[in-house]
Short mmCIF file of C-alpha atoms in Angstrom, two decimals:
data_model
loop_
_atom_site.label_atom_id
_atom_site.label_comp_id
_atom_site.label_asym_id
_atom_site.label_seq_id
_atom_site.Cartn_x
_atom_site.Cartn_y
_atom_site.Cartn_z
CA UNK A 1 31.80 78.68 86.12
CA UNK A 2 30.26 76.27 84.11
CA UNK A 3 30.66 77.86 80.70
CA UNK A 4 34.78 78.40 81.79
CA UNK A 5 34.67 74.79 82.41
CA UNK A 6 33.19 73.96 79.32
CA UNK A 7 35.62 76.32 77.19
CA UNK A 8 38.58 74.45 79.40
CA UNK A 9 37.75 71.19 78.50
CA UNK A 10 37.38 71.94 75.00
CA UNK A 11 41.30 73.51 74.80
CA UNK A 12 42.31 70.10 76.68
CA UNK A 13 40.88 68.22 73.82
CA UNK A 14 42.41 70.02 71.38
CA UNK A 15 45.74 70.34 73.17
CA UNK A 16 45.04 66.56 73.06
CA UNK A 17 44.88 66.05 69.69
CA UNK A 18 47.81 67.99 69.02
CA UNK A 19 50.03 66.19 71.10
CA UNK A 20 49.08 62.76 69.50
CA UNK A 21 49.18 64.27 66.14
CA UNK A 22 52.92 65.30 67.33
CA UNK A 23 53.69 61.68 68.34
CA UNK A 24 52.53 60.05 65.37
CA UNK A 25 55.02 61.57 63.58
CA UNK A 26 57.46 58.98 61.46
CA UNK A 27 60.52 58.19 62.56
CA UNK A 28 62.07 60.12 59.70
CA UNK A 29 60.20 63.40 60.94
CA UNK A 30 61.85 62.82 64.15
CA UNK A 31 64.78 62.95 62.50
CA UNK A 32 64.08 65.70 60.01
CA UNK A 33 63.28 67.54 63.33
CA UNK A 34 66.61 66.41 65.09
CA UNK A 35 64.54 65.54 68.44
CA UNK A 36 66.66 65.87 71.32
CA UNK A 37 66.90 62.69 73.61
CA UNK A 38 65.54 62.96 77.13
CA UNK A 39 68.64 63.20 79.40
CA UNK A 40 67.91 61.58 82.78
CA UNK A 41 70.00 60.93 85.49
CA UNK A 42 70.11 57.16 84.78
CA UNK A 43 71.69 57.93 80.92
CA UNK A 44 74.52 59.95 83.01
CA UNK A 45 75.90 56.92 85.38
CA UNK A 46 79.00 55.11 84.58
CA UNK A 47 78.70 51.38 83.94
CA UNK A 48 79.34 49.71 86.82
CA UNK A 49 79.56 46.47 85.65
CA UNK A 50 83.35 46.90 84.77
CA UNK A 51 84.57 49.06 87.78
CA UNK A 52 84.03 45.99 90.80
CA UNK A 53 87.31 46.39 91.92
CA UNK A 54 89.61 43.52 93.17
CA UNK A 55 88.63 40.69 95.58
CA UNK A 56 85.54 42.53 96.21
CA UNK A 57 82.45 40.83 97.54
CA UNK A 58 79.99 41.18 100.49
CA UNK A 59 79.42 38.41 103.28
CA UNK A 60 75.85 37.19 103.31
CA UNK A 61 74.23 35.46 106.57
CA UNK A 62 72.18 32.85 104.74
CA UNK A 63 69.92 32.51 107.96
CA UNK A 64 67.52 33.75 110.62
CA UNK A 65 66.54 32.40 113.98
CA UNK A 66 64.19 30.06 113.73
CA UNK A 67 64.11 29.34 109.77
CA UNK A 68 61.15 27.76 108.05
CA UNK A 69 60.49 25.08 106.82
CA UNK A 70 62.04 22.97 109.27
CA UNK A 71 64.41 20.39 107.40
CA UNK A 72 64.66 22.43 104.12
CA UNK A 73 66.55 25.08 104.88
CA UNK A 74 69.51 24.34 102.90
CA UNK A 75 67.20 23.65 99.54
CA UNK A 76 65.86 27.34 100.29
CA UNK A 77 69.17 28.74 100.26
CA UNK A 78 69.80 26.67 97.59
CA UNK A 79 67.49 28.28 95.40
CA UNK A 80 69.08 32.06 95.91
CA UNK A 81 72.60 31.32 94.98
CA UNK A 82 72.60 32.56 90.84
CA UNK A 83 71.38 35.59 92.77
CA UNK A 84 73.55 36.13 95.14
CA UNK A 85 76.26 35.55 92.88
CA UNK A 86 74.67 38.01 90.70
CA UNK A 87 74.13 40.69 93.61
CA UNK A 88 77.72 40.56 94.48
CA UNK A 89 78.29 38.18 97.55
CA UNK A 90 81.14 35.85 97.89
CA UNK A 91 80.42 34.26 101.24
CA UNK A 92 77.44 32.78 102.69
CA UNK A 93 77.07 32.07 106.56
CA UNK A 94 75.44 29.01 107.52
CA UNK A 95 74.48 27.99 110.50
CA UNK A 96 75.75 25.81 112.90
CA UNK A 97 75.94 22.05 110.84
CA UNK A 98 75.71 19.53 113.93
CA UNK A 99 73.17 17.67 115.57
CA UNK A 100 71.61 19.62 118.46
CA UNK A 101 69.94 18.56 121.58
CA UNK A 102 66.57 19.73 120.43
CA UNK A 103 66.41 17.86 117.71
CA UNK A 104 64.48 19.13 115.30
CA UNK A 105 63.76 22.24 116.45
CA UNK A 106 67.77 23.44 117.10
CA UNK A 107 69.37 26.11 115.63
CA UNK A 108 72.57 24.54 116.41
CA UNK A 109 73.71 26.27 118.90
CA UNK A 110 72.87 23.29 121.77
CA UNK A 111 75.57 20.86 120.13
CA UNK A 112 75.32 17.85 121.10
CA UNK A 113 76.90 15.80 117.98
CA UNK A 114 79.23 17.68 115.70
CA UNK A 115 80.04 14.91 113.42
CA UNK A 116 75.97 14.53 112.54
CA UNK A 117 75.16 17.10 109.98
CA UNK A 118 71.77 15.16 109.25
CA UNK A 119 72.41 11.59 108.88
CA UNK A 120 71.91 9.68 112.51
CA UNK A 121 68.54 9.38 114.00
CA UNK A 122 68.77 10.64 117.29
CA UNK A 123 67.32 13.43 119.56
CA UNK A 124 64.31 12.50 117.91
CA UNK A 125 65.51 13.13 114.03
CA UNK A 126 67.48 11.75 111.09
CA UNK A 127 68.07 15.69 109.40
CA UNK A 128 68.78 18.96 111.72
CA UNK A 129 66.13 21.66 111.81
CA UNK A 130 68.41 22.93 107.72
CA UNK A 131 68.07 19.34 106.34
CA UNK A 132 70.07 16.27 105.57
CA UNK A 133 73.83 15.62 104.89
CA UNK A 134 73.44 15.37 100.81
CA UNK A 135 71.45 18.43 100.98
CA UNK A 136 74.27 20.39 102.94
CA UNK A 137 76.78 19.09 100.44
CA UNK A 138 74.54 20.09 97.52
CA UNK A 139 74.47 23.45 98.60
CA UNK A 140 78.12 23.73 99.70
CA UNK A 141 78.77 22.27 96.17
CA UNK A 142 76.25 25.17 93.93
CA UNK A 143 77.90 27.75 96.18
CA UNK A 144 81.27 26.66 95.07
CA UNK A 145 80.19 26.35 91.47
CA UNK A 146 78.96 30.23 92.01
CA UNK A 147 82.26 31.27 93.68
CA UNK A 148 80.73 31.78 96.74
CA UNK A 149 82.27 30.34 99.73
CA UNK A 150 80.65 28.52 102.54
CA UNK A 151 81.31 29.75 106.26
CA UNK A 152 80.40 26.89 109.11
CA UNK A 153 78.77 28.39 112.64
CA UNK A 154 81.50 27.21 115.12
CA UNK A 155 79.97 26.70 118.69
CA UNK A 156 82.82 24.98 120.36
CA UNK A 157 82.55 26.63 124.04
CA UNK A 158 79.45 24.32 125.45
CA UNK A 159 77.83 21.36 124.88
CA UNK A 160 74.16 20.26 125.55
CA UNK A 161 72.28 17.12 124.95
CA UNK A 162 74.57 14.41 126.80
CA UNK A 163 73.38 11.78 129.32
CA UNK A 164 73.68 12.13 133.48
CA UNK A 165 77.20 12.04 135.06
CA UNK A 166 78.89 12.61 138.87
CA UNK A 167 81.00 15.05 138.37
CA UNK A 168 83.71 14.68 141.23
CA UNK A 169 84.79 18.32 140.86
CA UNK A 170 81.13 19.29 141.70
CA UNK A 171 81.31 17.46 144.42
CA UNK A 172 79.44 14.75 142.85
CA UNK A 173 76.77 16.04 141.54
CA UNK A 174 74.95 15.01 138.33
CA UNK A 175 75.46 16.80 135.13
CA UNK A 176 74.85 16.17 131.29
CA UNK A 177 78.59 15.79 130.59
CA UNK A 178 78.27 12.26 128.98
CA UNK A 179 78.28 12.35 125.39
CA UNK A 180 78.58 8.29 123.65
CA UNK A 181 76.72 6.65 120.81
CA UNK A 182 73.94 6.11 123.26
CA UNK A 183 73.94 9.78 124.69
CA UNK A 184 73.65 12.01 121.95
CA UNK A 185 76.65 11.26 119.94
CA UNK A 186 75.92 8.64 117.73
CA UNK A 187 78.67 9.09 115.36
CA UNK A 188 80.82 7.70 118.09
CA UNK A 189 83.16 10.50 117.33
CA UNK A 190 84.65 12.45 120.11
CA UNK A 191 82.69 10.92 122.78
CA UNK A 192 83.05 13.21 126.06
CA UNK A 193 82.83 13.08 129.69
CA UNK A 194 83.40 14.92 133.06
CA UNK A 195 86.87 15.49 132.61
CA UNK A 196 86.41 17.36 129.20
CA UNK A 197 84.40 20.10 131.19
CA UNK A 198 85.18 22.65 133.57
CA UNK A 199 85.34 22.49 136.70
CA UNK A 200 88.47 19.65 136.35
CA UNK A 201 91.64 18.47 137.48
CA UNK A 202 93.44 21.46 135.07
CA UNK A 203 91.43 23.83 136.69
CA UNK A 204 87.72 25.32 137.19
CA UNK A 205 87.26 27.75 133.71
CA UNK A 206 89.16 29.11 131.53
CA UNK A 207 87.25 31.89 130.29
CA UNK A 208 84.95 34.31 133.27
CA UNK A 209 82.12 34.82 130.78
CA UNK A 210 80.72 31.11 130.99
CA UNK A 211 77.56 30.59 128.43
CA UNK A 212 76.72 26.99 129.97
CA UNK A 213 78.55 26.71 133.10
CA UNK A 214 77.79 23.17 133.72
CA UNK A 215 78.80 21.88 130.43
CA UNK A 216 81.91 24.23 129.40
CA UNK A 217 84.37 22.47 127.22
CA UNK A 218 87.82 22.55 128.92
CA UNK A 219 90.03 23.87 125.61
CA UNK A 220 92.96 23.47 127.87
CA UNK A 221 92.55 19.50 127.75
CA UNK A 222 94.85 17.89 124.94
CA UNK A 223 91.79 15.48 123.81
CA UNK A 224 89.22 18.54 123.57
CA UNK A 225 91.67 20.21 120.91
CA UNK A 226 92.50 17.03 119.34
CA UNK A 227 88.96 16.20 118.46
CA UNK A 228 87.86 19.94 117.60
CA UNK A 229 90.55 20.67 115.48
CA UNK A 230 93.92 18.70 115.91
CA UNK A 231 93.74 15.13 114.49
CA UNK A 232 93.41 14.60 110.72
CA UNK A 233 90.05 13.31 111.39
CA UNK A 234 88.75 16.39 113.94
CA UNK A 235 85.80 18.24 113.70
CA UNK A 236 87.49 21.29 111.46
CA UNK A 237 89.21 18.41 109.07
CA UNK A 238 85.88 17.10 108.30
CA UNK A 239 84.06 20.00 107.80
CA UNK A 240 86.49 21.52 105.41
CA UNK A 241 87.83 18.37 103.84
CA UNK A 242 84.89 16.25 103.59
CA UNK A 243 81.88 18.59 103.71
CA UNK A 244 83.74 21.41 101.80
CA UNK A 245 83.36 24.50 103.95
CA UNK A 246 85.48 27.43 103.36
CA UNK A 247 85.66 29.04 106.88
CA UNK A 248 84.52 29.65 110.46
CA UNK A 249 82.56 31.86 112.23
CA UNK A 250 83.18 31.52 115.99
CA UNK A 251 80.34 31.83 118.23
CA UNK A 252 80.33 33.94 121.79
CA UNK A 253 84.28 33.70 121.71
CA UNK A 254 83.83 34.95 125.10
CA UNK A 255 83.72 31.79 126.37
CA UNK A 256 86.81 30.48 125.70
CA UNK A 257 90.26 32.03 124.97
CA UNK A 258 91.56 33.95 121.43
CA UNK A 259 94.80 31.40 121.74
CA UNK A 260 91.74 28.98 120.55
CA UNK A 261 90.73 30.44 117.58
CA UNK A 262 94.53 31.00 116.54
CA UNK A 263 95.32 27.30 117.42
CA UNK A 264 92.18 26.24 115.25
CA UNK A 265 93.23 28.97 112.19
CA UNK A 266 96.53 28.07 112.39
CA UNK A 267 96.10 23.78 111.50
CA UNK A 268 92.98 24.26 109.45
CA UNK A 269 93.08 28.08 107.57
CA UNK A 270 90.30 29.62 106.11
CA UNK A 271 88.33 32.60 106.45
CA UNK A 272 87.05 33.46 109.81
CA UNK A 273 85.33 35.87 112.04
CA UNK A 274 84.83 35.94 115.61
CA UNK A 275 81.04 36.97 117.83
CA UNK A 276 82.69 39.02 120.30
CA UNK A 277 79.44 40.36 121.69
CA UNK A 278 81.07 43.61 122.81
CA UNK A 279 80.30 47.61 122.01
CA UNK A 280 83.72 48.06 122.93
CA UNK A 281 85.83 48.46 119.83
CA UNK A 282 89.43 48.51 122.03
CA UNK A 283 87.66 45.03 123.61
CA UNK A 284 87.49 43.85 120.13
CA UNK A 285 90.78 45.02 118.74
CA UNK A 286 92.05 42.95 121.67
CA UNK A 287 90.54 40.10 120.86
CA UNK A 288 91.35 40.40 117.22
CA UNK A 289 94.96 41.10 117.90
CA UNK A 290 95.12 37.71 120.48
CA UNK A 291 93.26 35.46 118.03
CA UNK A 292 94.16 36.72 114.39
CA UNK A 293 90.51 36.95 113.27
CA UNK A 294 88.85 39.51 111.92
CA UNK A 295 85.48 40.00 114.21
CA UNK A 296 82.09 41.20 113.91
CA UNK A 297 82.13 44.85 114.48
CA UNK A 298 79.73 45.45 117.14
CA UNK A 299 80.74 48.99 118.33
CA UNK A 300 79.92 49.73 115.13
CA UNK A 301 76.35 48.19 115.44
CA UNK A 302 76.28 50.65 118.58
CA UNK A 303 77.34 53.64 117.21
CA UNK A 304 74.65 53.04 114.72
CA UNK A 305 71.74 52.31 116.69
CA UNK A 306 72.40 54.77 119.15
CA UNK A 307 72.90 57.61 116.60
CA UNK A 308 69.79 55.79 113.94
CA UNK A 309 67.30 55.54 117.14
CA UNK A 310 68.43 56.20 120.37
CA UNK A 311 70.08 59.88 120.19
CA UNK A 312 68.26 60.87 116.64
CA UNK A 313 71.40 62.36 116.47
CA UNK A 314 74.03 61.67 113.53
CA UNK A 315 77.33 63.21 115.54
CA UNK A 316 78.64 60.26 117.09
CA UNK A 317 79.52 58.36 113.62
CA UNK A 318 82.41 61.37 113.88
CA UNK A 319 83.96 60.37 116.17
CA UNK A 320 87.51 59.00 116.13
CA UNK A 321 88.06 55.70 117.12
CA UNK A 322 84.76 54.43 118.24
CA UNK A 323 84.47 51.63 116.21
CA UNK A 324 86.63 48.48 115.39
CA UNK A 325 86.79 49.84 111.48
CA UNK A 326 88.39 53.12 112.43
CA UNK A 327 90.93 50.98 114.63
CA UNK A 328 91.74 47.95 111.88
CA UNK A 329 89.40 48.29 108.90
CA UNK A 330 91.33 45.09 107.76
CA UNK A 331 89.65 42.75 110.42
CA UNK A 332 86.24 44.26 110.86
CA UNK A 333 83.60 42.72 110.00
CA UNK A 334 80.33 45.27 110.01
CA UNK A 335 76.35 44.02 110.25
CA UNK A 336 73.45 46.18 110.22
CA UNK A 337 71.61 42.87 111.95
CA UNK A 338 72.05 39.19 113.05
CA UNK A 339 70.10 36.53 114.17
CA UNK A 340 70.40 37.54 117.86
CA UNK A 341 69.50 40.76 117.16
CA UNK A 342 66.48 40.79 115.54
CA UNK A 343 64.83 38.15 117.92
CA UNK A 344 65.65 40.73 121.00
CA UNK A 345 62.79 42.58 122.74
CA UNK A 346 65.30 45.23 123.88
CA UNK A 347 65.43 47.73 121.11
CA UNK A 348 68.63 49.22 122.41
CA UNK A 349 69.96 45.83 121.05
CA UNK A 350 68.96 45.89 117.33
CA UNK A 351 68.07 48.73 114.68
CA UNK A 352 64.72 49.72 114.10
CA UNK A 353 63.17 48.49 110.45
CA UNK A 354 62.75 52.54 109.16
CA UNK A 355 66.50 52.81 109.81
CA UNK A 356 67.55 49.68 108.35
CA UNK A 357 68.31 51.34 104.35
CA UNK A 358 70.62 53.84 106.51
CA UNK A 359 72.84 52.08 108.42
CA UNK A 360 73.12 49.69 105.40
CA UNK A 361 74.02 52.79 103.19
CA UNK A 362 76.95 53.39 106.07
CA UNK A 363 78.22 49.74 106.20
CA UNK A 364 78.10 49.61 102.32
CA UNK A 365 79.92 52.75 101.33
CA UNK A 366 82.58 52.71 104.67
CA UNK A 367 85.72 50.09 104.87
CA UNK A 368 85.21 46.78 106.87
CA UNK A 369 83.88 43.87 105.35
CA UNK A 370 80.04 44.13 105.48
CA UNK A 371 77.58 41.63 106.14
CA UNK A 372 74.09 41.34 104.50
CA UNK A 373 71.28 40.11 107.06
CA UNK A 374 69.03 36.98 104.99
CA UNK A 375 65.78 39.06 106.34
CA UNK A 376 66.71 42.39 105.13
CA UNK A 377 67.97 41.49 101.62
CA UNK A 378 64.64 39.75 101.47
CA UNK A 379 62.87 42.91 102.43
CA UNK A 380 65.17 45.34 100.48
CA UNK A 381 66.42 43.58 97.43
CA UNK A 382 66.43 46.26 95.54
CA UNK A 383 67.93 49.27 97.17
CA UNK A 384 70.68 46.62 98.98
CA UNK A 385 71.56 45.55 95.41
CA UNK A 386 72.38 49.05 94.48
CA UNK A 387 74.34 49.47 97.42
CA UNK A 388 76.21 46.50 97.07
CA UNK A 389 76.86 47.11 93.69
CA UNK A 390 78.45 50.97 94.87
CA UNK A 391 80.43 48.60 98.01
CA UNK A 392 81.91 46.96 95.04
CA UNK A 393 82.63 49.27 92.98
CA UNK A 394 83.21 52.52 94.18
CA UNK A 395 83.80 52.31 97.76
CA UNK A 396 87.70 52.90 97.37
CA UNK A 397 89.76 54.48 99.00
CA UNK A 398 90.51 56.84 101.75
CA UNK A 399 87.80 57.78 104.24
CA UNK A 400 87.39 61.59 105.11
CA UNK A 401 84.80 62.63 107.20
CA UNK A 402 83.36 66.18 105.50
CA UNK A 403 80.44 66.89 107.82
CA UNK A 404 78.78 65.47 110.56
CA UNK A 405 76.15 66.91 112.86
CA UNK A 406 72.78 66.33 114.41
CA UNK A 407 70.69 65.62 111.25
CA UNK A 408 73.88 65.08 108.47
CA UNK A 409 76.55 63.07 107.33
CA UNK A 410 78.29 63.18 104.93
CA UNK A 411 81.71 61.04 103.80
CA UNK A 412 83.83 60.71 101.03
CA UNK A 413 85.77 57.97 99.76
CA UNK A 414 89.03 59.51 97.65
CA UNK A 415 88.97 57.24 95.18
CA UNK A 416 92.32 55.48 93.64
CA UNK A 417 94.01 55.23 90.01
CA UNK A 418 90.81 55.58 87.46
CA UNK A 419 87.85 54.82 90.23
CA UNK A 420 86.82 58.24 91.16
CA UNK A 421 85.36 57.18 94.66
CA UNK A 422 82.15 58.38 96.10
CA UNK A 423 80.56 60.71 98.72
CA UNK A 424 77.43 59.67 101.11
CA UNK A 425 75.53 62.14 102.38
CA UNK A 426 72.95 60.85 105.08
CA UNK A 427 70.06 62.94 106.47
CA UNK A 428 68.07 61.84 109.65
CA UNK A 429 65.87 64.62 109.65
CA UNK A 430 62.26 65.09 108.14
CA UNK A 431 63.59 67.59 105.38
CA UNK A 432 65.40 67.54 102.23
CA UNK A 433 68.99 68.61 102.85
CA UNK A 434 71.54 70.47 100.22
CA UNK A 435 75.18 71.35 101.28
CA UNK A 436 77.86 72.85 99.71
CA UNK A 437 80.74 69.79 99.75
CA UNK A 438 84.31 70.02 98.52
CA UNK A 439 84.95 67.42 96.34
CA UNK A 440 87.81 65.40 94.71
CA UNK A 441 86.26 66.41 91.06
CA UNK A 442 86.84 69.38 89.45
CA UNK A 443 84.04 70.48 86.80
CA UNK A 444 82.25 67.20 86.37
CA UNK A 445 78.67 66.57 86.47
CA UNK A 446 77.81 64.12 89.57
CA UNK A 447 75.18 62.06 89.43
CA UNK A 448 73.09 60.09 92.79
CA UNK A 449 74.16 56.73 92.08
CA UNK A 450 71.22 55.04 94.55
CA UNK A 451 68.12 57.56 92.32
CA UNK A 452 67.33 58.80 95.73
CA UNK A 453 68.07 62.37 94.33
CA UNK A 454 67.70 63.18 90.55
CA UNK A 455 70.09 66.02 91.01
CA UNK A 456 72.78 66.49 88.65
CA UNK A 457 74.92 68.98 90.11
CA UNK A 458 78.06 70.29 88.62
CA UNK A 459 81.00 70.95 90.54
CA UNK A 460 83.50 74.04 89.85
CA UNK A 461 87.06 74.36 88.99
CA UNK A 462 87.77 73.92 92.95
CA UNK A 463 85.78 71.10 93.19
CA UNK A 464 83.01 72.14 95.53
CA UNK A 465 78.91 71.12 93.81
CA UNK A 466 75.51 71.75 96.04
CA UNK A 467 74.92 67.81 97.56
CA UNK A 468 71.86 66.77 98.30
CA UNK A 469 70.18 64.07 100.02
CA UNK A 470 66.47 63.73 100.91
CA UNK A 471 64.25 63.75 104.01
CA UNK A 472 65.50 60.65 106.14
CA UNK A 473 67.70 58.75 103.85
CA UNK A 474 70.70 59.23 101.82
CA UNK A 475 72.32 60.23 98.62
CA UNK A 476 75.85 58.54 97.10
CA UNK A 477 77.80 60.81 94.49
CA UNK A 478 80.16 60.17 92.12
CA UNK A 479 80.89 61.32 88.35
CA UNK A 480 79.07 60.81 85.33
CA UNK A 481 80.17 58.83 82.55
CA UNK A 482 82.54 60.85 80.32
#
């Protein structure tokens, strides 16, 4: 054994020195030679860079619950707008501006002030828990010099942080419902009391799904839309012509009725999207239909988790109808996460981490308008810049479902004019997977455009190539470059 060894390790060495005799050839023996270059499936991918197709762009929540550091969260996002401009976003969601009752510490959804976006000491600080006035404006300004727009967290359905009132229509009893320059509103700006919320002489709600009960703004009194978004100097008016935000994302719309949001879109415009916490997609189409906003498509959040890590099971995402993108592509907004989500203990309410790349890989090949969690792009920079690069770019189209079952999936997007489209082939299971898959290209080479496979299959004069995708992820083909 030894003496084998010995004679082995001798042929390595000079199987060594032939190899570096090899590369220090000159360039002209290279030449001389005519070396072949090494074809890899990176050399065969089109360039990308001049196929992002019109008005494209992907929404970005610039937030998580409970960001850090406390008062400089708008320098942070600050920081990341050259790249997210570079990755492909056009809108960043930011969260709620105003004052809250916790101070500090509030991640604006207990408003208390709307018209102090960090500039009046009161619950205890001068700047919200994202920072100060200027620094809002900074940021709104960079985004804008980035073409990104700015979307504003609307929480209009409660209130919180108001002084002690008798409320006659609670048979006097004492609620927070008193909101003046010495009860947390110290703009002086739409000062509220009892009559504002429900119950009130109009009547006792207006919505059944009431968030705060006690302090639920009464949309049906003239003042309350007057100051939120009717008079020339309302909340939306400054927000948009003052502070420079783009749009509106509505929170728990439940609350209040769609006739709102359309009141508020109508005098004000601007992108907006709607938090209709529902797995129902005919509950959101409703909704969508009533209000004119697109919303957050959480049936399709749903469909994903349960299929991702409830079922283990892929079949569902075949089904017709089941999500608000099947019903009105045009108005649904998809998310693989939020901030609500990812704070929940109950995993039935958010996607696990492993299956985070896959349900992205769905949202970012599929129609709907998709929206990139600040966490995850943090965690996955790389692989969601690819993707959103593909959304972009080659995520045109018609979508036709080609196979769906227990452990695949696998779409295609038809492509239009010169942009030859795309197919995504998922795999759940704990294998490599390879299907035959008829495609829209007849003999081209195809080419993984994520790397996940270094396949380069070649389709025939029908069309149909061997796909592959690997054990529990996913694979997105198109054509080479010519």
């Amino acid at each position: 054994m030894k003496k084998i060894t010995q004679i082995s390790t001798k042929t390595i060495l000079l199987l060594g020195g032939l190899v570096l005799g090899l590369t220090g050839c000159s360039d002209d023996d290279d030449t001389a030679n005519n070396a072949a270059p090494i074809i890899t499936s990176q050399s065969l991918k089109m360039d990308l860079t001049v196929r992002k197709k019109e008005n494209a762009g992907v929404f970005m929540q610039a937030f998580y619950w409970d960001t850090e550091p406390a008062g400089e969260w708008y320098n942070e996002v600050s920081k990341r707008i050259e790249d997210y401009k570079a990755s492909g976003i056009n809108r960043i969601w930011l969260p709620a501006p105003g004052k809250g009752a916790s101070g500090g510490l509030s991640m604006g959804y207990d408003p208390s002030d709307y018209f102090d976006v960090g500039e009046f000491d009161q619950h205890g600080t001068i700047k919200t828990r994202f920072g100060s006035r200027q620094e809002l404006e900074d940021l709104i300004q960079k985004a804008h010099a980035n073409d990104i727009e700015v979307i504003a967290d609307i929480v209009m359905g409660h209130n919180s942080g108001g002084g002690k009132q008798a409320n006659p229509f609670r048979g006097g009893t004492e609620v927070y419902s008193l909101f003046n320059e010495s009860n947390g509103n110290a703009s002086g700006k739409f000062n509220r009391s009892n009559e504002h919320f429900h119950p009130n002489d109009i009547h006792d709600h207006d919505e059944q799904a009431l968030f705060f009960a006690e302090t639920d703004l009464c949309h049906d009194q003239q003042y309350v839309q007057d100051w939120l978004w009717g008079r020339d100097d309302s909340v939306a008016e400054f927000y948009k012509k003052t502070l420079g935000f783009d749009g509106w994302r509505f929170d728990y719309v439940k609350s209040f009725a769609p006739k709102w949001v359309k009141s508020w879109n109508d005098k004000v415009g601007g992108f907006s999207v709607g938090e209709n916490f529902d797995g129902n997609q005919q509950v959101l189409k409703d909704w969508v239909d009533a209000s004119g906003s697109p919303a957050f498509d959480f049936a399709c959040f749903y469909r994903l988790d349960e299929t991702l890590d409830r079922a283990n099971d892929l079949t569902a995402l075949g089904e017709a109808d089941n999500m608000l993108r099947k019903l009105d592509p045009a108005n649904a907004v998809t998310f693989v996460a939020n901030h609500d989500t990812e704070k929940d203990v109950n995993p039935e309410n958010r996607i696990s981490y492993n299956n985070k790349l896959l349900a992205y890989s769905y949202i970012l090949t599929h129609d709907g308008y998709p929206t990139i969690f600040y966490l995850d792009y943090e965690a996955f920079k790389g692989q969601l810049k690819t993707l959103i690069q593909i959304y972009t770019t080659l995520a045109v189209g018609d979508v036709e479902i080609l196979e769906t079952n227990k452990d695949e999936y696998i779409m295609k997007r038809s492509g239009s004019g010169d942009n030859p489209g795309l197919i995504l082939y998922m795999n759940i299971s704990k294998q490599s997977k390879q299907r035959v898959v008829k495609t829209n290209w007849a003999n081209k080479t195809l080419v993984d455009y994520t790397d996940n496979s270094r396949a380069t299959p070649t389709t025939d004069a029908e069309g149909n190539a061997t796909l592959q995708a690997p054990a529990g992820g996913y694979a997105i083909w198109s054509v080479t470059k010519e």
